[in-house]
Amino acid sequence: MWTIDDSASLYGVEGWGNGYFTINDAGNLTVSPRKGNGGTVEVMEIVDRINEGGVVSFPILFRFPQIIEDRLEEINGAFLASMEELEYGGGYRLVFPMKVNQRKEVVEYIVKGGERLNVGLEVGTKAELLAALSLGLGPDALIVCNGYKDQDYLKLALTFGESSKIVIVIDIFEEIFDLLRCSKELGIKPRLGLRTKLFSRGSGRWEESGGELSKFGLSTAEILESIRILSENGMIDRLEMLHFHIGSQITDIRKIKIAMNEAARIYAKVRKVAEVEYFNVGGGLSVDYDGSKTPTPASANYTLQEYSNDIVYTLQRTCDEEEVPCPTIVSESGRAIAAYHSFLAFKVIGKKNSKEGLEVVPAEDDPVQIEDMRQALDNMDLENYAEFYHDALHYREELFDAFNLGNIGLEERSKGDLLFWKVCQKAASFAKADENDSEEFESLKKLLSKKYIGNFSLFQSVPDMWGVQQIFPTMPLHRLGEEPTVRGTIADITCDSDGEIRSFAGENSDFLALHHLLADEDYYLGTFLLGAYQDTLGDFHNLLGCVNEVHIKVDDGGWRIAKVVQGDACGKLLRFFNYETEEGLGETASRCCADQAERERAMGMIRKALGEYSYFKNRYLRG
């Protein structure tokens, strides 16, 4: 008998959920923003209330700001625990890189949730710096300025650096000359950092971010020359930070150990000539998207505590050996902070690759291959399924040849297609019972898999799944006490063949285990861990816009909707792309409609459509 434990194992919830997501006894997914220490909410309870109250339509991006708070506390706590255990001589500061998620609501949750911990922000452009300055960070919270910088960016950082704790990190050597000119012009001395380009590299999909070919960072020769230039200009006392970054989503802890050894040694040498306060280890703390706990692109072979232990231990040991003070460690663990807090919930609105309910009606003049195919179907059993499947492949080829030569009609070909499909289904069933995992029958499983159509855009909501083939866990939100008997993939509603979820977390990586669709009940799926990068990388393919958002807060007494953010209506999308909607469509209505009543009716339809959500309202129904 199927149980919720079977579903938890099948979808890998305990692996990628990190304590925030579980399945309850009713077979529904639940969210615990504090990992069980501050209340739990059943997702379908939220779905039902939204549907009953007509709050917004699906698809919906759910955000749980308390998960962000928990992530901040957990990462900060891990480093403090490492420091206490190893008697580390310095401190720790957590910084969120805004490029991970620039959405104002998200950054505000981070700033507010991290206020007690003095959580800072990292920015990489003028626009991000302006955004960071607008958020009311505390006086002790760092703003780390990375990225390429023109003089306007430098002057902005210098001007506000006197009232905010802004550290300008030199990412390319030439920046130091522009910085000195701007500093002299404004009469303001900056807080400075140097980004070092390590020989060491990370691992995983973004491995090329580190190493000698890295886009950013100074060589050791350039670091020494920068120190000389700063000394000559009376600014060596303004050098406060040494920074490195070997890539996002580092999957292998050994790469972190190697990079830390190199970077710690560089820090120690620099510290002997400049009183550097901060040692910025950059980002890279991995998120286990598939729950496998392996050094693969969607996972990692280490825990948060192991990560912090290795950083603190390596730095402590090197500082002791070199007889220099331990710095304040800064980490920019943006993905680990933001990924867990949001997920996309969407309805399945239809299915493809399904021939259910279609039957073959025999006729006296059917080609012999159709009768042979019928005999194969009727006589197949556990002993002969492979042989009859091979025969059916041959019969189908003969039918295709006959059709292409014009010897049979479309009706005969259709009968052959349906019979072949039924033979495949029966053969696959026997192969499963026979535990036949040969390549041939694995390919047959793929042929028989369904495509469920989800009311969402992969390109808008999960762009990394398309762009870099990143895995994001996807699973049903309910019916998890029932055995899912359908194998399939999830197609979105865009007019693009790439708009399909084809890789999954859990036991089956190529297919998602799904339930049969019911005529009188909506079927909801969720795609998880979307809080890092997906919000601002999403595009408007087919003019499908940002989805509706619902922000949920949970405590021991229950849960509430804290905020609703409306998604993009059709009119907003058209205006974004510079279409004169009312005027242009009005002219079209005038040309197409014969009289005033028809034009008014057409304009009413146009105005209604312009104000509507860009996604589907209803699902496909058969019959």
Coordinates of C-alpha atoms in Angstrom, one line a residue:
M1 CA 0.0 0.0 0.0
W2 CA 1.3 3.4 -1.0
T3 CA 2.2 5.8 1.9
I4 CA 3.3 9.4 2.3
D5 CA 6.8 8.0 3.1
D6 CA 6.9 6.5 -0.4
S7 CA 6.1 9.9 -1.9
A8 CA 8.7 11.6 0.3
S9 CA 11.3 9.2 -1.0
L10 CA 10.1 9.3 -4.6
Y11 CA 10.2 13.1 -4.8
G12 CA 13.3 13.5 -2.6
V13 CA 11.6 16.0 -0.3
E14 CA 13.8 15.3 2.7
G15 CA 16.9 15.8 0.6
W16 CA 16.2 19.1 -1.1
G17 CA 13.6 20.4 1.4
N18 CA 16.2 21.1 4.1
G19 CA 13.5 20.8 6.8
Y20 CA 11.3 23.5 5.3
F21 CA 9.1 21.2 3.2
T22 CA 7.4 18.0 4.4
I23 CA 4.3 15.8 3.6
N24 CA 1.5 15.6 6.2
D25 CA -0.7 12.6 7.0
A26 CA -3.4 14.0 4.6
G27 CA -1.0 13.6 1.7
N28 CA -0.5 17.3 1.2
L29 CA 2.8 19.3 1.1
T30 CA 3.5 21.5 4.1
V31 CA 5.8 24.4 4.7
S32 CA 7.6 25.1 8.1
P33 CA 9.4 28.4 7.7
R34 CA 11.3 27.8 11.0
K35 CA 11.8 24.1 10.4
G36 CA 9.0 23.2 12.9
N37 CA 10.0 25.7 15.5
G38 CA 7.4 28.3 14.6
G39 CA 4.4 26.7 13.0
T40 CA 3.5 24.8 9.8
V41 CA 1.1 25.4 7.0
E42 CA -0.5 23.0 4.5
V43 CA 0.0 24.4 1.0
M44 CA -3.4 23.2 -0.2
E45 CA -5.1 25.1 2.7
I46 CA -3.6 28.3 1.3
V47 CA -4.7 27.2 -2.2
D48 CA -8.2 26.6 -1.1
R49 CA -8.5 30.0 0.6
I50 CA -7.1 31.8 -2.4
N51 CA -9.6 30.0 -4.7
E52 CA -12.5 30.7 -2.3
G53 CA -11.7 34.3 -1.8
G54 CA -10.8 35.1 -5.4
V55 CA -7.6 36.7 -4.2
V56 CA -5.5 36.1 -7.3
S57 CA -5.3 33.5 -10.1
F58 CA -2.8 30.8 -10.7
P59 CA 0.1 30.5 -11.4
I60 CA 1.2 32.0 -8.1
L61 CA 4.7 32.5 -6.7
F62 CA 4.5 31.9 -3.0
R63 CA 7.1 33.6 -0.8
F64 CA 7.8 32.8 2.8
P65 CA 9.8 35.7 4.2
Q66 CA 10.4 33.8 7.5
I67 CA 12.4 31.2 5.6
I68 CA 14.8 34.1 4.7
E69 CA 15.1 35.1 8.3
D70 CA 15.8 31.5 9.2
R71 CA 18.5 31.2 6.5
L72 CA 20.2 34.3 7.8
E73 CA 20.2 33.1 11.4
E74 CA 21.3 29.6 10.4
I75 CA 24.3 30.8 8.2
N76 CA 25.3 33.3 10.9
G77 CA 24.9 30.7 13.6
A78 CA 27.1 28.1 11.7
F79 CA 30.0 30.6 11.5
L80 CA 29.6 31.6 15.1
A81 CA 29.6 28.0 16.2
S82 CA 32.8 27.3 14.2
M83 CA 34.5 30.3 15.7
E84 CA 33.5 29.3 19.2
E85 CA 34.7 25.8 18.8
L86 CA 38.0 26.8 17.2
E87 CA 38.5 29.8 19.4
Y88 CA 38.8 32.1 16.4
G89 CA 40.1 35.5 17.0
G90 CA 38.0 37.5 14.6
G91 CA 34.3 38.1 13.8
Y92 CA 31.8 37.3 11.1
R93 CA 29.6 39.4 8.8
L94 CA 27.0 38.1 6.4
V95 CA 26.4 40.1 3.1
F96 CA 23.6 39.4 0.6
P97 CA 24.6 40.0 -3.1
M98 CA 21.7 41.9 -4.7
K99 CA 22.3 40.3 -8.1
V100 CA 20.9 37.1 -6.6
N101 CA 17.5 38.7 -6.2
Q102 CA 16.9 42.4 -6.7
R103 CA 13.2 42.3 -6.0
K104 CA 12.5 45.1 -3.5
E105 CA 10.3 42.9 -1.3
V106 CA 12.9 40.2 -1.1
V107 CA 15.8 42.6 -0.2
E108 CA 13.6 44.4 2.3
Y109 CA 12.9 41.0 4.0
I110 CA 16.7 40.4 4.1
V111 CA 17.5 43.9 5.5
K112 CA 14.7 43.7 8.1
G113 CA 15.3 40.0 9.0
G114 CA 19.1 40.6 9.2
E115 CA 19.0 43.9 11.1
R116 CA 20.0 42.3 14.4
L117 CA 22.9 40.5 12.7
N118 CA 24.1 43.6 10.8
V119 CA 23.6 41.8 7.5
G120 CA 24.9 43.9 4.6
L121 CA 24.4 44.1 0.9
E122 CA 26.8 43.5 -2.1
V123 CA 26.2 45.6 -5.2
G124 CA 27.6 45.4 -8.7
T125 CA 26.2 48.4 -10.5
K126 CA 25.2 52.0 -9.9
A127 CA 21.5 51.0 -10.0
E128 CA 22.1 48.3 -7.3
L129 CA 24.0 50.8 -5.2
L130 CA 21.2 53.3 -5.4
A131 CA 18.7 50.5 -4.4
A132 CA 20.9 49.5 -1.4
L133 CA 21.1 53.1 -0.2
S134 CA 17.4 53.5 -0.3
L135 CA 16.7 50.6 2.1
G136 CA 17.8 52.1 5.4
L137 CA 20.6 49.8 6.3
G138 CA 22.0 50.1 9.8
P139 CA 25.2 52.1 10.3
D140 CA 27.2 48.9 10.9
A141 CA 25.9 47.0 7.9
L142 CA 28.4 46.7 5.1
I143 CA 27.7 47.7 1.5
V144 CA 30.3 46.0 -0.7
C145 CA 30.8 47.6 -4.1
N146 CA 31.9 45.0 -6.7
G147 CA 31.8 44.9 -10.5
Y148 CA 33.3 47.2 -13.1
K149 CA 33.0 50.9 -12.0
D150 CA 32.9 54.1 -14.0
Q151 CA 33.6 57.5 -12.4
D152 CA 29.8 58.1 -11.7
Y153 CA 29.6 54.8 -9.8
L154 CA 32.8 55.6 -7.9
K155 CA 31.7 59.1 -7.0
L156 CA 28.3 57.8 -5.8
A157 CA 30.0 55.3 -3.5
L158 CA 32.5 57.9 -2.2
T159 CA 29.9 60.5 -1.5
F160 CA 27.7 58.1 0.5
G161 CA 30.6 56.2 2.0
E162 CA 31.0 58.8 4.7
S163 CA 27.5 58.1 6.2
S164 CA 27.3 54.4 5.2
K165 CA 29.8 51.6 5.6
I166 CA 30.6 51.3 1.9
V167 CA 33.7 49.3 0.8
I168 CA 34.8 49.9 -2.8
V169 CA 36.5 46.7 -4.0
I170 CA 39.0 47.1 -6.9
D171 CA 38.0 44.4 -9.4
I172 CA 40.4 45.4 -12.2
F173 CA 43.7 47.1 -11.8
E174 CA 42.9 50.2 -13.8
E175 CA 40.1 51.1 -11.4
I176 CA 42.5 52.3 -8.8
F177 CA 43.6 55.3 -10.9
D178 CA 40.0 56.4 -11.4
L179 CA 39.3 55.9 -7.8
L180 CA 42.3 58.1 -6.7
R181 CA 41.2 60.9 -9.2
C182 CA 37.6 60.8 -7.9
S183 CA 38.8 60.7 -4.3
K184 CA 41.0 63.8 -4.8
E185 CA 38.3 65.6 -6.7
L186 CA 35.7 65.1 -3.9
G187 CA 38.1 65.3 -1.0
I188 CA 36.8 62.0 0.4
K189 CA 39.0 59.0 1.3
P190 CA 37.3 55.7 0.6
R191 CA 37.1 52.4 2.4
L192 CA 39.0 50.1 0.0
G193 CA 39.1 46.4 -0.9
L194 CA 41.2 44.4 -3.3
R195 CA 39.8 41.4 -5.1
T196 CA 42.4 38.7 -5.7
K197 CA 42.4 36.4 -8.6
L198 CA 43.2 32.9 -7.3
F199 CA 44.9 30.1 -9.2
S200 CA 42.4 27.8 -7.5
R201 CA 39.0 27.2 -9.2
G202 CA 35.6 26.1 -7.9
S203 CA 33.6 23.2 -9.2
G204 CA 30.2 22.7 -10.9
R205 CA 28.4 24.7 -13.5
W206 CA 30.1 28.0 -12.7
E207 CA 33.7 26.7 -12.3
E208 CA 35.0 29.2 -14.9
S209 CA 34.2 32.1 -12.6
G210 CA 37.4 31.3 -10.7
G211 CA 41.0 30.6 -11.7
E212 CA 43.5 32.5 -13.8
L213 CA 41.0 33.1 -16.6
S214 CA 38.5 34.7 -14.2
K215 CA 36.7 37.9 -15.4
F216 CA 37.5 39.7 -12.2
G217 CA 40.3 40.0 -9.7
L218 CA 43.9 41.2 -9.5
S219 CA 47.0 39.0 -9.9
T220 CA 49.5 38.9 -7.1
A221 CA 51.7 41.4 -9.0
E222 CA 48.8 43.8 -9.4
I223 CA 48.0 43.5 -5.7
L224 CA 51.5 44.4 -4.8
E225 CA 51.5 47.3 -7.2
S226 CA 48.1 48.5 -5.8
I227 CA 49.6 48.4 -2.3
R228 CA 52.6 50.5 -3.5
I229 CA 50.3 53.1 -5.2
L230 CA 48.1 53.3 -2.1
S231 CA 51.1 53.8 0.1
E232 CA 52.5 56.6 -2.2
N233 CA 49.1 58.4 -2.1
G234 CA 48.7 58.1 1.7
M235 CA 45.8 55.7 1.5
I236 CA 47.3 52.4 2.6
D237 CA 45.4 52.9 5.9
R238 CA 42.1 52.9 3.9
L239 CA 42.7 49.3 2.6
E240 CA 40.1 47.4 4.7
M241 CA 39.1 44.3 2.7
L242 CA 40.7 41.4 0.8
H243 CA 38.1 39.6 -1.4
F244 CA 38.0 36.5 -3.6
H245 CA 35.3 34.5 -5.3
I246 CA 35.7 31.2 -7.1
G247 CA 32.2 30.7 -8.4
S248 CA 28.6 30.2 -7.5
Q249 CA 27.2 26.8 -6.4
I250 CA 30.5 25.2 -5.5
T251 CA 29.7 21.5 -5.4
D252 CA 32.9 20.0 -4.0
I253 CA 34.2 20.9 -0.5
R254 CA 37.8 20.0 -1.6
K255 CA 37.7 23.0 -4.0
I256 CA 36.8 25.3 -1.1
K257 CA 39.6 23.9 1.1
I258 CA 42.2 24.4 -1.7
A259 CA 41.0 28.0 -2.5
M260 CA 40.9 28.9 1.2
N261 CA 44.5 27.7 1.7
E262 CA 45.6 30.0 -1.2
A263 CA 43.5 33.0 -0.2
A264 CA 44.3 32.8 3.5
R265 CA 48.0 32.9 2.7
I266 CA 47.6 35.9 0.5
Y267 CA 45.6 37.7 3.2
A268 CA 48.4 36.9 5.8
K269 CA 51.1 38.4 3.5
V270 CA 49.0 41.5 2.8
R271 CA 48.1 41.9 6.4
K272 CA 51.8 42.4 7.2
V273 CA 51.8 45.7 5.2
A274 CA 48.2 46.9 5.6
E275 CA 45.8 46.6 8.5
V276 CA 43.1 44.7 6.5
E277 CA 40.0 44.2 8.7
Y278 CA 37.8 42.1 6.4
F279 CA 38.5 38.8 4.6
N280 CA 35.6 38.3 2.1
V281 CA 35.3 34.7 0.9
G282 CA 32.7 35.6 -1.7
G283 CA 29.8 33.3 -2.5
G284 CA 29.6 29.7 -3.6
L285 CA 27.8 28.1 -0.7
S286 CA 25.8 25.5 -2.5
V287 CA 22.1 24.6 -2.4
D288 CA 21.2 20.9 -2.8
Y289 CA 18.6 21.2 -5.5
D290 CA 18.2 17.5 -6.1
G291 CA 18.8 16.2 -2.6
S292 CA 21.5 13.8 -3.6
K293 CA 24.3 15.3 -1.4
T294 CA 26.8 14.6 -4.2
P295 CA 29.3 16.9 -6.0
T296 CA 27.1 17.2 -9.1
P297 CA 25.9 20.5 -10.6
A298 CA 22.6 20.4 -8.7
S299 CA 23.9 19.4 -5.4
A300 CA 26.9 19.5 -3.0
N301 CA 28.9 17.0 -0.9
Y302 CA 29.1 19.1 2.2
T303 CA 26.9 20.8 4.8
L304 CA 26.7 24.4 5.9
Q305 CA 28.5 23.6 9.1
E306 CA 31.4 21.8 7.3
Y307 CA 31.6 24.8 5.0
S308 CA 32.0 27.3 7.9
N309 CA 34.3 24.9 9.8
D310 CA 36.7 24.7 6.9
I311 CA 36.8 28.4 6.3
V312 CA 37.3 29.3 9.9
Y313 CA 39.9 26.5 10.6
T314 CA 42.0 27.4 7.5
L315 CA 42.1 31.1 8.3
Q316 CA 42.8 30.5 11.9
R317 CA 45.7 28.1 11.2
T318 CA 47.2 30.4 8.5
C319 CA 47.0 33.5 10.7
D320 CA 48.7 31.6 13.6
E321 CA 51.5 30.4 11.3
E322 CA 52.1 33.9 9.9
E323 CA 51.6 35.6 13.2
V324 CA 49.0 38.1 12.0
P325 CA 45.6 39.0 13.5
C326 CA 42.5 37.0 12.4
P327 CA 40.2 39.2 10.3
T328 CA 36.5 39.5 10.3
I329 CA 35.2 37.0 7.9
V330 CA 32.6 38.2 5.3
S331 CA 30.6 35.8 3.2
E332 CA 28.3 36.6 0.3
S333 CA 26.1 33.4 0.5
G334 CA 23.2 34.8 -1.6
R335 CA 22.0 31.6 -3.1
A336 CA 21.9 29.8 0.3
I337 CA 20.0 32.8 1.8
A338 CA 17.3 33.3 -0.9
A339 CA 16.7 30.0 -2.8
Y340 CA 14.4 28.2 -0.3
H341 CA 11.9 31.0 0.4
S342 CA 9.8 30.9 -2.8
F343 CA 8.2 28.3 -5.1
L344 CA 5.8 28.4 -8.1
A345 CA 2.4 26.7 -7.8
F346 CA 0.5 26.1 -11.0
K347 CA -2.4 24.0 -12.3
V348 CA -2.2 21.3 -14.9
I349 CA -4.6 22.4 -17.6
G350 CA -4.3 19.5 -20.0
K351 CA -2.2 16.6 -21.3
K352 CA -0.6 15.4 -24.5
N353 CA 0.6 12.1 -25.8
S354 CA -2.4 10.4 -24.4
K355 CA -4.7 8.1 -26.5
E356 CA -7.0 7.2 -23.6
G357 CA -10.6 6.6 -24.7
L358 CA -9.8 6.0 -28.3
E359 CA -10.7 2.6 -29.7
V360 CA -10.0 0.7 -32.9
V361 CA -13.1 -0.4 -34.8
P362 CA -12.2 -3.4 -37.1
A363 CA -13.2 -3.6 -40.7
E364 CA -13.1 -6.4 -43.2
D365 CA -10.7 -4.6 -45.6
D366 CA -8.2 -3.7 -42.9
P367 CA -4.5 -4.3 -44.1
V368 CA -3.0 -7.6 -42.8
Q369 CA -0.6 -5.7 -40.6
I370 CA -3.5 -4.3 -38.6
E371 CA -4.8 -7.8 -37.9
D372 CA -1.3 -9.0 -37.1
M373 CA -0.9 -6.1 -34.6
R374 CA -4.2 -7.0 -33.0
Q375 CA -3.1 -10.6 -32.6
A376 CA 0.2 -9.5 -31.0
L377 CA -1.9 -7.4 -28.6
D378 CA -4.3 -10.2 -27.7
N379 CA -1.7 -12.9 -27.3
M380 CA 1.1 -11.0 -25.4
D381 CA 2.1 -12.3 -22.0
L382 CA 5.1 -12.3 -19.6
E383 CA 7.0 -14.9 -21.6
N384 CA 6.6 -13.4 -25.1
Y385 CA 6.1 -9.7 -24.7
A386 CA 9.6 -8.8 -26.1
E387 CA 9.0 -10.9 -29.2
F388 CA 5.5 -9.5 -29.9
Y389 CA 6.8 -5.9 -29.3
H390 CA 9.5 -6.5 -31.9
D391 CA 6.8 -7.8 -34.3
A392 CA 4.7 -4.8 -33.7
L393 CA 7.6 -2.5 -34.6
H394 CA 7.9 -4.4 -37.9
Y395 CA 4.2 -4.1 -38.6
R396 CA 4.2 -0.4 -38.0
E397 CA 7.1 0.2 -40.4
E398 CA 5.2 -1.7 -43.1
L399 CA 2.1 0.4 -42.5
F400 CA 4.2 3.6 -42.7
D401 CA 5.7 2.5 -46.0
A402 CA 2.2 1.6 -47.4
F403 CA 0.9 5.0 -46.3
N404 CA 3.8 6.9 -47.9
L405 CA 3.2 5.0 -51.1
G406 CA -0.5 5.8 -51.1
N407 CA -1.6 2.2 -50.7
I408 CA -3.6 2.8 -47.5
G409 CA -5.6 5.8 -46.2
L410 CA -5.5 7.9 -43.1
E411 CA -8.0 5.8 -41.3
E412 CA -5.9 2.7 -41.7
R413 CA -2.8 4.5 -40.5
S414 CA -4.7 5.8 -37.5
K415 CA -5.8 2.2 -36.6
G416 CA -2.2 1.1 -36.8
D417 CA -1.0 3.9 -34.6
L418 CA -3.6 3.2 -31.9
L419 CA -2.9 -0.6 -32.0
F420 CA 0.8 0.0 -31.8
W421 CA 0.3 2.3 -28.8
K422 CA -1.7 -0.4 -27.0
V423 CA 0.9 -3.0 -27.8
C424 CA 3.6 -0.7 -26.3
Q425 CA 1.6 0.0 -23.2
K426 CA 1.1 -3.8 -22.6
A427 CA 4.8 -4.6 -23.4
A428 CA 5.9 -1.9 -21.0
S429 CA 3.7 -3.3 -18.3
F430 CA 5.2 -6.8 -18.7
A431 CA 8.7 -5.3 -18.8
K432 CA 8.1 -3.6 -15.5
A433 CA 6.9 -6.8 -14.0
D434 CA 9.9 -8.6 -15.5
E435 CA 12.3 -6.0 -14.1
N436 CA 13.6 -5.5 -17.6
D437 CA 15.7 -2.3 -17.5
S438 CA 17.3 -2.8 -20.9
E439 CA 18.0 0.3 -23.1
E440 CA 15.3 -0.8 -25.5
F441 CA 12.5 -0.8 -22.9
E442 CA 13.8 2.3 -21.2
S443 CA 13.3 4.0 -24.5
L444 CA 9.8 2.5 -24.7
K445 CA 9.1 4.1 -21.3
K446 CA 10.1 7.5 -22.8
L447 CA 7.8 6.9 -25.8
L448 CA 4.9 6.2 -23.5
S449 CA 5.4 9.0 -21.1
K450 CA 2.7 11.7 -20.9
K451 CA 3.2 15.4 -21.2
Y452 CA 1.1 17.3 -18.7
I453 CA 0.5 21.0 -19.7
G454 CA 1.2 23.4 -16.8
N455 CA -0.2 26.9 -16.7
F456 CA 3.2 28.7 -16.5
S457 CA 6.1 29.9 -18.5
L458 CA 9.4 28.1 -18.0
F459 CA 11.3 31.1 -19.5
Q460 CA 9.6 33.6 -17.1
S461 CA 9.5 31.6 -13.8
V462 CA 12.4 29.1 -14.1
P463 CA 14.8 30.5 -16.6
D464 CA 17.9 28.6 -15.4
M465 CA 16.1 25.3 -16.1
W466 CA 16.1 26.4 -19.8
G467 CA 19.3 28.4 -19.9
V468 CA 21.8 26.2 -18.0
Q469 CA 19.8 23.0 -17.5
Q470 CA 19.6 23.6 -13.7
I471 CA 17.4 21.1 -11.8
F472 CA 14.7 22.6 -9.7
P473 CA 12.6 20.1 -7.6
T474 CA 9.1 19.7 -9.0
M475 CA 6.3 17.7 -7.5
P476 CA 2.5 17.5 -6.8
L477 CA 1.3 19.6 -3.9
H478 CA -1.4 17.1 -3.0
R479 CA -2.7 13.5 -3.4
L480 CA 0.7 12.4 -2.0
G481 CA -1.0 9.5 -0.1
E482 CA -1.9 8.0 -3.5
E483 CA 0.5 6.1 -5.7
P484 CA 1.3 8.2 -8.8
T485 CA 1.0 5.8 -11.8
V486 CA 1.6 8.2 -14.7
R487 CA 5.2 8.9 -15.9
G488 CA 5.6 12.2 -17.6
T489 CA 7.2 15.6 -18.2
I490 CA 5.7 19.1 -17.8
A491 CA 5.2 21.3 -20.8
D492 CA 4.5 25.0 -20.3
I493 CA 2.1 27.1 -22.3
T494 CA 4.7 28.9 -24.4
C495 CA 4.9 28.2 -28.2
D496 CA 8.5 26.9 -27.7
S497 CA 9.6 23.2 -27.6
D498 CA 12.2 24.2 -25.0
G499 CA 9.4 25.2 -22.7
E500 CA 9.3 21.8 -20.9
I501 CA 10.5 20.5 -17.5
R502 CA 12.5 17.3 -18.5
S503 CA 14.8 16.8 -15.5
F504 CA 13.7 16.1 -12.0
A505 CA 14.9 15.7 -8.4
G506 CA 14.2 12.4 -6.6
E507 CA 14.3 8.8 -7.7
N508 CA 13.5 9.3 -11.4
S509 CA 15.6 12.1 -13.0
D510 CA 14.1 11.9 -16.5
F511 CA 10.4 11.7 -15.6
L512 CA 8.1 12.9 -12.9
A513 CA 5.7 10.5 -11.3
L514 CA 2.2 12.0 -11.6
H515 CA -1.4 11.2 -10.8
H516 CA -4.2 10.6 -13.2
L517 CA -6.2 13.8 -13.8
L518 CA -9.7 13.9 -12.4
A519 CA -12.5 15.6 -14.2
D520 CA -13.9 17.4 -11.1
E521 CA -10.7 18.4 -9.4
D522 CA -7.8 20.7 -10.3
Y523 CA -4.3 19.2 -10.1
Y524 CA -1.6 21.4 -8.6
L525 CA 2.2 21.1 -9.1
G526 CA 5.0 23.1 -7.5
T527 CA 8.5 24.0 -8.6
F528 CA 10.7 24.8 -5.7
L529 CA 13.9 26.7 -4.6
L530 CA 13.3 29.6 -7.0
G531 CA 14.4 32.4 -4.7
A532 CA 17.9 32.8 -6.2
Y533 CA 18.3 34.4 -9.6
Q534 CA 15.0 33.3 -11.2
D535 CA 13.0 36.4 -10.3
T536 CA 15.1 38.8 -12.3
L537 CA 16.5 36.5 -15.0
G538 CA 13.0 35.6 -16.3
D539 CA 12.0 36.9 -19.7
F540 CA 8.7 37.7 -21.4
H541 CA 8.7 34.9 -24.0
N542 CA 5.3 35.0 -25.8
L543 CA 4.5 38.0 -23.7
L544 CA 3.8 35.9 -20.6
G545 CA 4.7 38.2 -17.7
C546 CA 5.5 38.1 -14.1
V547 CA 3.2 35.8 -12.1
N548 CA 1.0 36.8 -9.2
E549 CA 2.7 36.6 -5.8
V550 CA 1.3 35.7 -2.4
H551 CA 3.6 36.2 0.7
I552 CA 2.7 34.0 3.6
K553 CA 3.7 34.3 7.3
V554 CA 3.3 31.4 9.7
D555 CA 3.3 31.1 13.5
D556 CA 2.1 28.6 16.1
G557 CA -1.3 30.2 16.0
G558 CA -1.8 29.8 12.3
W559 CA -0.9 31.6 9.1
R560 CA -1.9 34.7 7.2
I561 CA -1.4 36.3 3.8
A562 CA 1.0 39.1 4.5
K563 CA 1.1 40.6 1.0
V564 CA -0.2 40.1 -2.5
V565 CA 1.7 41.4 -5.6
Q566 CA -0.3 41.4 -8.8
G567 CA 1.3 39.8 -11.8
D568 CA 1.4 41.3 -15.3
A569 CA -1.8 42.0 -17.2
C570 CA -1.7 41.9 -21.0
G571 CA -1.9 45.7 -21.3
K572 CA 1.0 46.2 -19.0
L573 CA 3.1 43.8 -21.1
L574 CA 2.2 45.6 -24.3
R575 CA 3.0 49.0 -22.9
F576 CA 6.4 47.7 -21.7
F577 CA 7.2 46.8 -25.2
N578 CA 6.0 50.2 -26.5
Y579 CA 2.7 49.2 -28.1
E580 CA 0.1 51.9 -28.2
T581 CA -2.6 49.5 -27.2
E582 CA -5.9 51.5 -26.9
E583 CA -5.2 53.6 -30.0
G584 CA -3.8 50.8 -32.2
L585 CA -6.5 48.3 -31.3
G586 CA -9.2 50.9 -31.6
E587 CA -8.2 51.5 -35.2
T588 CA -8.2 47.7 -35.8
A589 CA -11.7 47.4 -34.3
S590 CA -12.9 50.3 -36.6
R591 CA -11.6 48.5 -39.7
C592 CA -13.0 45.1 -38.8
C593 CA -16.5 46.0 -37.5
A594 CA -19.3 47.1 -39.7
D595 CA -21.4 49.2 -37.4
Q596 CA -21.0 51.2 -34.1
A597 CA -22.5 48.5 -31.9
E598 CA -20.0 45.9 -33.2
R599 CA -17.2 48.3 -32.7
E600 CA -18.2 49.0 -29.1
R601 CA -18.6 45.3 -28.4
A602 CA -15.1 44.7 -29.9
M603 CA -13.6 47.5 -27.8
G604 CA -15.2 46.1 -24.7
M605 CA -13.6 42.8 -25.4
I606 CA -10.2 44.5 -26.1
R607 CA -10.3 46.5 -22.8
K608 CA -11.3 43.4 -20.9
A609 CA -8.4 41.4 -22.4
L610 CA -5.9 44.2 -21.8
G611 CA -6.7 44.1 -18.1
E612 CA -6.6 40.3 -17.7
Y613 CA -3.8 38.2 -16.4
S614 CA -1.5 36.9 -19.2
Y615 CA -1.9 33.3 -18.2
F616 CA -4.8 30.8 -18.6
K617 CA -8.0 31.0 -16.6
N618 CA -9.3 27.5 -17.3
R619 CA -8.0 24.1 -18.2
Y620 CA -8.8 22.0 -21.2
L621 CA -11.8 19.7 -20.9
R622 CA -12.6 16.7 -23.1
G623 CA -16.1 15.8 -24.0

